[in-house]
CSV table of C-alpha atoms in Angstrom, one decimal:
chain,number,residue,atom,x,y,z
A,30,UNK,CA,20.3,-2.5,13.6
A,31,UNK,CA,17.3,-1.6,15.7
A,32,UNK,CA,18.1,-4.0,18.6
A,33,UNK,CA,21.5,-2.2,18.9
A,34,UNK,CA,19.8,1.1,18.9
A,35,UNK,CA,17.5,-0.1,21.7
A,36,UNK,CA,20.4,-1.0,23.9
A,37,UNK,CA,21.7,2.6,23.9
A,38,UNK,CA,18.6,3.8,25.7
A,39,UNK,CA,19.0,3.7,29.5
A,40,UNK,CA,16.4,2.0,31.7
A,41,UNK,CA,15.8,5.3,33.4
A,42,UNK,CA,15.2,7.1,30.1
A,43,UNK,CA,12.9,4.4,28.9
A,44,UNK,CA,10.8,4.6,32.0
A,45,UNK,CA,10.4,8.4,31.7
A,46,UNK,CA,9.8,8.1,28.0
A,47,UNK,CA,7.1,5.4,28.1
A,48,UNK,CA,5.3,6.9,31.1
A,49,UNK,CA,5.3,10.3,29.4
A,50,UNK,CA,3.7,9.0,26.2
A,51,UNK,CA,1.1,7.0,28.2
A,52,UNK,CA,0.3,10.1,30.3
A,53,UNK,CA,-0.1,12.3,27.3
A,54,UNK,CA,-2.4,9.8,25.5
A,55,UNK,CA,-4.5,9.4,28.7
A,56,UNK,CA,-4.7,13.0,29.8
A,57,UNK,CA,-3.9,15.5,27.0
A,58,UNK,CA,-7.0,16.5,25.0
A,59,UNK,CA,-5.4,19.3,23.0
A,60,UNK,CA,-6.4,19.5,19.4
A,61,UNK,CA,-3.4,20.4,17.3
A,62,UNK,CA,-5.1,20.0,13.9
A,63,UNK,CA,-5.3,23.4,12.0
A,64,UNK,CA,-8.3,23.0,9.7
A,65,UNK,CA,-7.4,25.9,7.5
A,66,UNK,CA,-3.9,24.6,7.0
A,67,UNK,CA,-5.2,21.2,6.3
A,68,UNK,CA,-7.3,22.6,3.5
A,69,UNK,CA,-4.4,24.5,2.1
A,70,UNK,CA,-2.3,21.3,2.1
A,71,UNK,CA,-5.1,19.3,0.4
A,72,UNK,CA,-5.7,21.9,-2.2
A,73,UNK,CA,-2.1,22.8,-2.9
A,74,UNK,CA,-2.7,22.3,-6.6
A,75,UNK,CA,-5.4,24.4,-8.5
A,76,UNK,CA,-6.9,21.2,-9.9
A,77,UNK,CA,-7.7,20.1,-6.3
A,78,UNK,CA,-9.8,23.1,-5.5
A,79,UNK,CA,-12.9,22.1,-3.5
A,80,UNK,CA,-11.4,18.8,-2.3
A,81,UNK,CA,-11.3,19.9,1.3
A,82,UNK,CA,-15.0,20.9,1.4
A,83,UNK,CA,-16.0,17.7,-0.3
A,84,UNK,CA,-14.1,15.6,2.1
A,85,UNK,CA,-15.5,17.4,5.1
A,86,UNK,CA,-19.0,16.7,3.8
A,87,UNK,CA,-18.6,13.1,2.7
A,88,UNK,CA,-15.9,11.8,5.0
A,89,UNK,CA,-16.3,13.8,8.2
A,90,UNK,CA,-14.4,11.2,10.3
A,91,UNK,CA,-11.4,10.6,8.1
A,92,UNK,CA,-9.1,12.9,10.1
A,93,UNK,CA,-8.9,13.2,13.9
A,94,UNK,CA,-8.2,16.6,15.4
A,95,UNK,CA,-5.8,15.2,18.0
A,96,UNK,CA,-2.4,13.5,17.9
A,97,UNK,CA,-1.0,10.3,19.3
A,98,UNK,CA,2.2,9.9,21.3
A,99,UNK,CA,4.5,6.9,21.4
A,100,UNK,CA,7.6,6.4,23.4
A,101,UNK,CA,11.0,6.2,21.8
A,102,UNK,CA,11.3,2.7,23.2
A,103,UNK,CA,8.1,1.6,21.5
A,104,UNK,CA,9.2,3.2,18.3
A,105,UNK,CA,12.5,1.3,18.3
A,106,UNK,CA,10.8,-1.9,19.1
A,107,UNK,CA,8.6,-1.3,16.0
A,108,UNK,CA,11.8,-0.9,14.0
A,109,UNK,CA,13.1,-4.2,15.5
A,110,UNK,CA,10.0,-6.1,14.6
A,111,UNK,CA,9.9,-4.9,11.1
A,112,UNK,CA,13.6,-5.8,10.6
A,113,UNK,CA,13.0,-9.2,12.1
A,114,UNK,CA,10.0,-9.9,9.8
A,115,UNK,CA,12.0,-8.7,6.8
A,116,UNK,CA,14.9,-11.1,7.7
A,117,UNK,CA,12.6,-14.1,7.9
A,118,UNK,CA,10.7,-13.3,4.8
A,119,UNK,CA,14.0,-13.3,2.9
A,120,UNK,CA,14.7,-16.9,3.8
A,121,UNK,CA,14.2,-19.6,1.1
A,122,UNK,CA,12.8,-21.9,3.8
A,123,UNK,CA,10.1,-19.4,4.6
A,124,UNK,CA,9.3,-18.5,1.0
A,125,UNK,CA,8.9,-22.0,-0.4
A,126,UNK,CA,5.9,-23.2,1.6
A,127,UNK,CA,4.3,-19.7,1.5
A,128,UNK,CA,4.4,-19.5,-2.3
A,129,UNK,CA,3.4,-23.1,-2.6
A,130,UNK,CA,0.1,-22.6,-0.9
A,131,UNK,CA,-0.6,-19.3,-2.8
A,132,UNK,CA,-2.1,-19.1,-6.3
A,133,UNK,CA,0.5,-19.7,-9.0
A,134,UNK,CA,0.6,-16.0,-10.0
A,135,UNK,CA,2.5,-15.4,-6.7
A,136,UNK,CA,5.4,-17.5,-8.1
A,137,UNK,CA,6.2,-14.7,-10.6
A,138,UNK,CA,9.0,-12.4,-9.3
A,139,UNK,CA,9.2,-9.4,-11.6
A,140,UNK,CA,11.6,-7.5,-9.4
A,141,UNK,CA,9.7,-4.8,-7.6
A,142,UNK,CA,9.3,-5.1,-3.8
A,143,UNK,CA,5.8,-3.7,-3.4
A,144,UNK,CA,4.9,-0.2,-2.3
A,145,UNK,CA,3.3,0.8,1.0
A,146,UNK,CA,3.6,-2.3,3.2
A,147,UNK,CA,1.5,-1.5,6.2
A,148,UNK,CA,2.6,-3.0,9.5
A,149,UNK,CA,-0.2,-2.6,12.0
A,150,UNK,CA,0.5,-2.6,15.8
A,151,UNK,CA,-1.4,-2.4,19.1
A,152,UNK,CA,0.6,-0.8,21.9
A,153,UNK,CA,0.7,-2.6,25.2
A,154,UNK,CA,2.5,-2.1,28.5
A,155,UNK,CA,4.9,-4.9,27.3
A,156,UNK,CA,5.6,-3.1,24.0
A,157,UNK,CA,4.0,-2.9,20.5
A,158,UNK,CA,2.5,-6.1,19.1
A,159,UNK,CA,2.3,-6.7,15.4
A,160,UNK,CA,-1.4,-7.5,14.6
A,161,UNK,CA,-1.1,-7.9,10.8
A,162,UNK,CA,0.6,-6.8,7.7
A,163,UNK,CA,-1.1,-5.4,4.6
A,164,UNK,CA,0.3,-4.9,1.1
A,165,UNK,CA,-1.8,-2.1,-0.3
A,166,UNK,CA,-2.0,0.0,2.9
A,167,UNK,CA,-4.0,3.1,2.2
A,168,UNK,CA,-3.6,6.5,3.8
A,169,UNK,CA,0.1,7.3,3.5
A,170,UNK,CA,-0.2,10.4,1.5
A,171,UNK,CA,-3.3,11.6,3.4
A,172,UNK,CA,-1.3,11.1,6.6
A,173,UNK,CA,1.6,13.1,5.2
A,174,UNK,CA,-0.8,16.0,4.5
A,175,UNK,CA,-2.4,15.6,8.0
A,176,UNK,CA,0.9,15.6,9.8
A,177,UNK,CA,1.9,18.9,8.1
A,178,UNK,CA,-1.3,20.6,9.2
A,179,UNK,CA,-0.6,20.4,12.9
A,180,UNK,CA,-0.1,23.5,15.1
A,181,UNK,CA,1.7,23.7,18.5
A,182,UNK,CA,-1.2,23.6,20.9
A,183,UNK,CA,1.3,22.4,23.5
A,184,UNK,CA,4.5,24.2,24.5
A,185,UNK,CA,6.5,21.0,23.9
A,186,UNK,CA,4.7,20.0,20.6
A,187,UNK,CA,7.6,20.8,18.3
A,188,UNK,CA,10.5,20.8,20.8
A,189,UNK,CA,10.1,17.7,22.9
A,190,UNK,CA,8.2,15.5,20.4
A,191,UNK,CA,9.4,14.3,17.0
A,192,UNK,CA,7.4,13.4,13.9
A,193,UNK,CA,8.3,10.0,12.4
A,194,UNK,CA,9.3,11.4,9.0
A,195,UNK,CA,10.8,14.4,7.2
A,196,UNK,CA,7.4,15.8,6.4
A,197,UNK,CA,8.6,18.4,4.0
A,198,UNK,CA,10.2,15.9,1.7
A,199,UNK,CA,7.8,12.9,2.2
A,200,UNK,CA,6.2,13.2,-1.3
A,201,UNK,CA,9.7,13.0,-2.8
A,202,UNK,CA,10.4,9.9,-0.8
A,203,UNK,CA,7.1,8.3,-2.1
A,204,UNK,CA,7.9,9.3,-5.7
A,205,UNK,CA,11.4,7.8,-5.4
A,206,UNK,CA,9.9,4.6,-4.1
A,207,UNK,CA,7.8,4.3,-7.3
A,208,UNK,CA,10.9,5.2,-9.3
A,209,UNK,CA,12.8,2.4,-7.6
A,210,UNK,CA,10.0,-0.1,-8.3
A,211,UNK,CA,10.2,0.9,-12.0
A,212,UNK,CA,14.1,0.5,-12.1
A,213,UNK,CA,13.9,-2.9,-10.5
A,214,UNK,CA,11.9,-4.1,-13.5
A,215,UNK,CA,12.8,-1.7,-16.3
A,216,UNK,CA,16.4,-0.7,-15.4
A,217,UNK,CA,17.3,2.7,-16.6
A,218,UNK,CA,14.4,3.4,-19.0
A,219,UNK,CA,12.5,6.6,-18.1
A,220,UNK,CA,9.5,6.1,-15.9
A,221,UNK,CA,6.4,5.9,-18.1
A,222,UNK,CA,2.8,6.7,-17.7
A,223,UNK,CA,1.2,5.7,-14.4
A,224,UNK,CA,-2.3,4.4,-13.7
A,225,UNK,CA,-3.7,4.4,-10.2
A,226,UNK,CA,-6.0,1.5,-10.4
A,227,UNK,CA,-9.0,0.3,-8.3
A,228,UNK,CA,-12.5,-0.9,-8.8
A,229,UNK,CA,-14.9,2.0,-9.2
A,230,UNK,CA,-12.2,4.4,-7.9
A,231,UNK,CA,-14.6,7.4,-7.4
A,232,UNK,CA,-16.7,5.2,-5.1
A,233,UNK,CA,-13.8,4.3,-2.9
A,234,UNK,CA,-13.5,5.9,0.6
A,235,UNK,CA,-9.9,6.9,-0.1
A,236,UNK,CA,-10.5,8.2,-3.6
A,237,UNK,CA,-9.3,11.7,-2.4
A,238,UNK,CA,-5.9,10.1,-1.8
A,239,UNK,CA,-5.8,8.8,-5.4
A,240,UNK,CA,-6.3,12.4,-6.6
A,241,UNK,CA,-3.4,13.5,-4.4
A,242,UNK,CA,-1.2,10.7,-5.9
A,243,UNK,CA,-2.2,11.8,-9.4
A,244,UNK,CA,-1.0,15.3,-8.6
A,245,UNK,CA,2.1,14.0,-6.9
A,246,UNK,CA,3.3,12.2,-10.0
A,247,UNK,CA,2.5,15.3,-12.1
A,248,UNK,CA,4.7,17.5,-9.8
A,249,UNK,CA,7.6,15.2,-10.5
A,250,UNK,CA,7.0,15.3,-14.3
A,251,UNK,CA,5.3,11.9,-14.7
A,252,UNK,CA,1.8,11.7,-16.3
A,253,UNK,CA,-0.7,9.8,-14.2
A,254,UNK,CA,-4.3,8.9,-14.3
A,255,UNK,CA,-6.9,7.3,-12.1
A,256,UNK,CA,-8.4,4.2,-13.7
A,257,UNK,CA,-11.1,1.7,-13.1
A,258,UNK,CA,-9.6,-1.8,-13.6
A,259,UNK,CA,-12.5,-2.6,-16.0
A,260,UNK,CA,-11.4,0.3,-18.3
A,261,UNK,CA,-8.0,-1.2,-19.0
A,262,UNK,CA,-7.4,-2.8,-22.4
A,263,UNK,CA,-4.8,-5.4,-23.4
A,264,UNK,CA,-3.8,-4.7,-27.0
A,265,UNK,CA,-0.8,-5.2,-29.2
A,266,UNK,CA,1.3,-6.4,-26.3
A,267,UNK,CA,0.6,-3.3,-24.2
A,268,UNK,CA,-1.8,-2.2,-21.5
A,269,UNK,CA,-4.0,0.8,-22.4
A,270,UNK,CA,-6.3,3.2,-20.7
A,271,UNK,CA,-8.2,5.1,-23.3
A,272,UNK,CA,-5.8,6.2,-26.0
A,273,UNK,CA,-2.8,6.2,-23.8
A,274,UNK,CA,-0.5,3.2,-22.9
A,275,UNK,CA,0.1,2.4,-19.2
A,276,UNK,CA,3.5,1.4,-18.1
A,277,UNK,CA,3.3,1.4,-14.3
A,278,UNK,CA,0.2,0.5,-12.2
A,279,UNK,CA,-0.1,1.6,-8.6
A,280,UNK,CA,-2.4,-1.2,-7.6
A,281,UNK,CA,-5.1,-0.3,-5.1
A,282,UNK,CA,-7.2,-3.5,-5.7
A,283,UNK,CA,-8.1,-5.9,-2.9
A,284,UNK,CA,-8.2,-8.8,-5.4
A,285,UNK,CA,-4.6,-9.5,-4.5
A,286,UNK,CA,-4.1,-12.4,-6.9
A,287,UNK,CA,-6.0,-10.8,-9.8
A,288,UNK,CA,-8.5,-13.7,-9.8
A,289,UNK,CA,-11.7,-11.7,-10.6
A,290,UNK,CA,-12.7,-11.8,-14.3
A,291,UNK,CA,-12.9,-8.0,-14.1
A,292,UNK,CA,-9.2,-7.9,-13.7
A,293,UNK,CA,-8.3,-10.3,-16.5
A,294,UNK,CA,-6.8,-7.5,-18.6
A,295,UNK,CA,-4.5,-6.4,-15.9
A,296,UNK,CA,-3.5,-10.0,-15.2
A,297,UNK,CA,-2.7,-10.6,-18.8
A,298,UNK,CA,-0.4,-7.6,-18.9
A,299,UNK,CA,1.3,-8.6,-15.7
A,300,UNK,CA,1.8,-12.2,-16.8
A,301,UNK,CA,3.4,-10.9,-20.0
A,302,UNK,CA,5.7,-8.5,-18.1
A,303,UNK,CA,4.2,-5.7,-20.1
A,304,UNK,CA,3.5,-3.5,-17.0
A,305,UNK,CA,5.2,-2.8,-13.7
A,306,UNK,CA,2.6,-3.6,-11.1
A,307,UNK,CA,3.1,-2.5,-7.5
A,308,UNK,CA,2.2,-4.0,-5.0
A,309,UNK,CA,1.9,-7.3,-6.7
A,310,UNK,CA,0.7,-10.9,-5.9
A,311,UNK,CA,4.0,-12.2,-4.7
A,312,UNK,CA,4.4,-9.4,-2.1
A,313,UNK,CA,0.9,-10.2,-0.8
A,314,UNK,CA,1.7,-13.9,-0.4
A,315,UNK,CA,5.0,-13.3,1.3
A,316,UNK,CA,3.8,-10.6,3.8
A,317,UNK,CA,0.1,-10.3,4.1
A,318,UNK,CA,-1.3,-13.8,4.1
A,319,UNK,CA,-2.5,-14.1,7.8
A,320,UNK,CA,-1.2,-17.7,7.9
A,321,UNK,CA,2.3,-16.3,7.8
A,322,UNK,CA,1.7,-15.0,11.4
A,323,UNK,CA,1.6,-18.7,12.5
A,324,UNK,CA,5.3,-19.0,11.5
A,325,UNK,CA,6.3,-15.6,12.8
A,326,UNK,CA,4.8,-16.1,16.2
A,327,UNK,CA,6.0,-19.7,17.0
A,328,UNK,CA,9.5,-20.2,18.4
A,329,UNK,CA,9.8,-23.8,17.1
A,330,UNK,CA,8.8,-22.8,13.5
A,331,UNK,CA,11.4,-20.0,13.5
A,332,UNK,CA,14.1,-22.2,14.9
A,333,UNK,CA,13.4,-24.8,12.2
A,334,UNK,CA,14.1,-22.1,9.6
A,335,UNK,CA,17.4,-21.3,11.2
A,336,UNK,CA,16.4,-17.9,12.6
A,337,UNK,CA,18.8,-16.5,15.1
A,338,UNK,CA,18.0,-16.6,18.8
A,339,UNK,CA,17.8,-12.8,19.0
A,340,UNK,CA,15.4,-12.5,16.1
A,341,UNK,CA,13.3,-15.3,17.4
A,342,UNK,CA,13.0,-13.5,20.8
A,343,UNK,CA,11.9,-10.3,19.1
A,344,UNK,CA,9.2,-12.0,17.0
A,345,UNK,CA,7.8,-14.3,19.7
A,346,UNK,CA,7.5,-11.3,22.1
A,347,UNK,CA,6.1,-8.9,19.4
A,348,UNK,CA,3.8,-11.1,17.3
A,349,UNK,CA,0.7,-12.4,19.1
A,350,UNK,CA,0.6,-16.2,19.0
A,351,UNK,CA,-1.5,-17.3,15.9
A,352,UNK,CA,-3.0,-20.7,15.2
A,353,UNK,CA,-4.7,-22.2,12.2
A,354,UNK,CA,-8.4,-22.9,12.7
A,355,UNK,CA,-8.9,-26.6,11.9
A,356,UNK,CA,-11.7,-29.1,12.6
A,357,UNK,CA,-9.3,-30.9,15.0
A,358,UNK,CA,-8.9,-27.7,17.1
A,359,UNK,CA,-12.5,-26.5,16.8
A,360,UNK,CA,-13.7,-27.6,20.3
A,361,UNK,CA,-10.7,-26.2,22.1
A,362,UNK,CA,-10.8,-22.9,20.2
A,363,UNK,CA,-14.5,-22.5,20.8
A,364,UNK,CA,-14.0,-23.1,24.5
A,365,UNK,CA,-11.2,-20.5,24.6
A,366,UNK,CA,-12.7,-18.2,22.0
A,367,UNK,CA,-12.7,-15.1,24.2
A,368,UNK,CA,-9.0,-15.2,24.2
A,369,UNK,CA,-8.8,-14.9,20.4
A,370,UNK,CA,-9.4,-12.7,17.4
A,371,UNK,CA,-10.5,-14.7,14.3
A,372,UNK,CA,-9.3,-13.6,10.8
A,373,UNK,CA,-9.7,-14.9,7.3
A,374,UNK,CA,-6.3,-16.0,6.1
A,375,UNK,CA,-6.4,-13.9,2.9
A,376,UNK,CA,-8.7,-11.1,4.2
A,377,UNK,CA,-8.0,-7.4,4.5
A,378,UNK,CA,-9.4,-4.4,6.3
A,379,UNK,CA,-10.9,-6.4,9.2
A,380,UNK,CA,-13.6,-7.8,6.8
A,381,UNK,CA,-15.2,-11.0,8.1
A,382,UNK,CA,-12.9,-10.7,11.2
A,383,UNK,CA,-14.4,-11.4,14.6
A,384,UNK,CA,-13.6,-11.0,18.3
A,385,UNK,CA,-14.1,-14.3,20.0
A,386,UNK,CA,-16.3,-12.9,22.7
A,387,UNK,CA,-18.7,-11.7,20.0
A,388,UNK,CA,-19.1,-15.0,18.2
A,389,UNK,CA,-22.3,-16.8,17.7
A,390,UNK,CA,-22.6,-20.5,16.9
A,391,UNK,CA,-23.8,-19.6,13.4
A,392,UNK,CA,-20.7,-17.4,12.7
A,393,UNK,CA,-18.5,-20.1,14.2
A,394,UNK,CA,-19.7,-22.6,11.7
A,395,UNK,CA,-18.9,-20.1,8.9
A,396,UNK,CA,-15.4,-19.7,10.3
A,397,UNK,CA,-14.9,-23.5,10.4
A,398,UNK,CA,-16.0,-23.7,6.7
A,399,UNK,CA,-13.6,-21.0,5.8
A,400,UNK,CA,-9.8,-20.6,6.0
A,401,UNK,CA,-9.2,-18.8,9.2
A,402,UNK,CA,-6.5,-18.1,11.8
A,403,UNK,CA,-7.0,-17.5,15.5
A,404,UNK,CA,-4.8,-14.8,16.9
A,405,UNK,CA,-4.3,-14.2,20.6
A,406,UNK,CA,-6.4,-11.2,21.5
A,407,UNK,CA,-4.3,-8.1,22.1
A,408,UNK,CA,-6.4,-5.2,23.4
A,409,UNK,CA,-5.6,-1.8,21.8
A,410,UNK,CA,-4.4,1.1,23.9
A,411,UNK,CA,-6.6,4.2,24.1
A,412,UNK,CA,-6.4,7.9,23.4
A,413,UNK,CA,-8.4,10.4,25.5
A,414,UNK,CA,-10.1,13.0,23.3
A,415,UNK,CA,-12.5,15.8,23.4
A,416,UNK,CA,-15.5,15.7,21.0
A,417,UNK,CA,-18.2,18.3,21.0
A,418,UNK,CA,-17.1,19.6,24.5
A,419,UNK,CA,-17.3,16.1,25.9
A,420,UNK,CA,-14.4,13.9,26.8
A,421,UNK,CA,-14.2,10.2,25.8
A,422,UNK,CA,-11.7,7.4,25.2
A,423,UNK,CA,-11.1,6.0,21.7
A,424,UNK,CA,-9.1,2.9,20.8
A,425,UNK,CA,-6.0,3.3,18.7
A,426,UNK,CA,-3.8,1.3,16.5
A,427,UNK,CA,-0.5,2.4,14.9
A,428,UNK,CA,0.5,1.8,11.3
A,429,UNK,CA,4.0,1.9,9.9
A,430,UNK,CA,4.2,2.5,6.2
A,431,UNK,CA,7.3,0.5,5.1
A,432,UNK,CA,9.3,0.1,1.9
A,433,UNK,CA,12.2,-2.3,1.6
A,434,UNK,CA,12.3,-2.7,5.4
A,435,UNK,CA,12.5,1.1,6.0
A,436,UNK,CA,9.8,3.1,7.7
A,437,UNK,CA,8.6,6.0,5.7
A,438,UNK,CA,5.9,7.3,8.1
A,439,UNK,CA,4.1,6.2,11.2
A,440,UNK,CA,0.4,7.1,11.7
A,441,UNK,CA,-2.4,6.2,14.0
A,442,UNK,CA,-6.1,5.4,13.6
A,443,UNK,CA,-8.6,6.2,16.4
A,444,UNK,CA,-11.9,4.4,16.6
A,445,UNK,CA,-14.7,2.9,18.6
A,446,UNK,CA,-16.1,-0.6,18.1
A,447,UNK,CA,-14.4,-3.9,17.1
A,448,UNK,CA,-12.2,-2.6,14.3
A,449,UNK,CA,-11.0,0.7,12.7
A,450,UNK,CA,-14.0,2.1,10.8
A,451,UNK,CA,-13.7,5.9,10.1
A,452,UNK,CA,-17.2,6.3,11.4
A,453,UNK,CA,-16.3,7.5,14.9
A,454,UNK,CA,-16.7,11.2,15.9
A,455,UNK,CA,-13.3,12.4,17.0
A,456,UNK,CA,-11.7,9.4,15.3
A,457,UNK,CA,-9.9,8.8,12.0
A,458,UNK,CA,-6.3,9.1,11.0
A,459,UNK,CA,-4.0,10.9,13.5
A,460,UNK,CA,-0.4,11.9,13.4
A,461,UNK,CA,2.1,10.2,15.6
A,462,UNK,CA,4.8,12.0,17.6
A,463,UNK,CA,7.7,10.3,19.4
A,464,UNK,CA,8.3,11.4,22.9
A,465,UNK,CA,12.1,11.8,23.2
A,466,UNK,CA,14.1,9.8,25.8
A,467,UNK,CA,16.0,13.0,26.7
A,468,UNK,CA,13.0,14.2,28.8
A,469,UNK,CA,14.1,14.0,32.4
A,470,UNK,CA,10.6,14.3,33.9
A,471,UNK,CA,7.4,12.5,33.1
A,472,UNK,CA,5.4,15.0,31.2
A,473,UNK,CA,2.3,16.2,32.9
A,474,UNK,CA,-0.5,16.8,30.4
A,475,UNK,CA,-2.2,19.2,32.7
A,476,UNK,CA,0.8,21.4,32.6
A,477,UNK,CA,1.7,21.2,28.9
A,478,UNK,CA,-1.6,21.2,27.2
A,479,UNK,CA,-3.0,24.6,26.6
């Protein structure tokens, strides 16, 4: 699908397209975020009154005031990479070893696919590179709100550049995704009560998004509640939150295999098939275990699975080469550490992840005792921004929110430091606009940014 689309773009158009996007990211410091409109979007429901002020006080760097531009060529390569990953994950030869090394709960296949897969990319001059995949990628609804709160600070903002989604109908797309998850396990039964579950949800940085999801379900006629996993009760063959039964759980936990004793209740209900859980352990094992990147980035491994020549080429070019960190390779990896980024195989959110050039001997010994992978270091691209009347460069990564192989929305995160952190002035989530291939001249940020 996506590779065919890519072939329709002429080399001349691609050149203009890519250089235009890079030029805008390097030189355009316009700030299209409309703060008043953002507040109206966040507080669209009366029950959310005060949310905007609270977020500005407690999460001042959640949203960036600027936007990020990507070329149409890069966007279609992202599509191609996602399609290629999906095709490999569907192979029995891929699934068997992946599920064998995962905890036994991942063997259970209740039917749902798993909501909000997050495909994270760094943009390079050679194209986007897939850094990792996450199964409970946060921020989709926040980014939908943010994207609708943009104003045209550039003449071409809403004529030459395209958003990556139908922003007006995005909540409907998200709701239909949850409805599809329900149907995959419960057929035509009406969607029951939803619990948005995390540990200490009010203490989570993205708690405001949980509130937005709670109201989203209500707008479509489905009762929803935000619940601490420890508040759930398994009784009479049903999962309960307070006096109400829970029939679908939007799972925001980072205990991906429900191994923590605090999650025993939810696990019992899931094992019994008494609740629709999304995303679920099987999805995490198939997509988000970092060891999967070893298979996806190696030509010989893909060939052994019978993956087509075209798909192998897409993956090898777009997934940084990844190796398992073993005692046998320790000396060689230490000697070449500056070329790698080291990640725990089952980690998330850049926790306990290290750039090789920052490693100490003490941390290296911890890595060797753990279960880590070494991924070829891919430097992130940058976005030039203005913060407090001063200009600076921030790193950026791009996240595609995906369901069933289909992109729902693409957003960016701007930051300083080793990894995304939401602590950088001028940083945070940023909307992504695609620079159209029909532009016949490289766009000059000095001319279009007002």
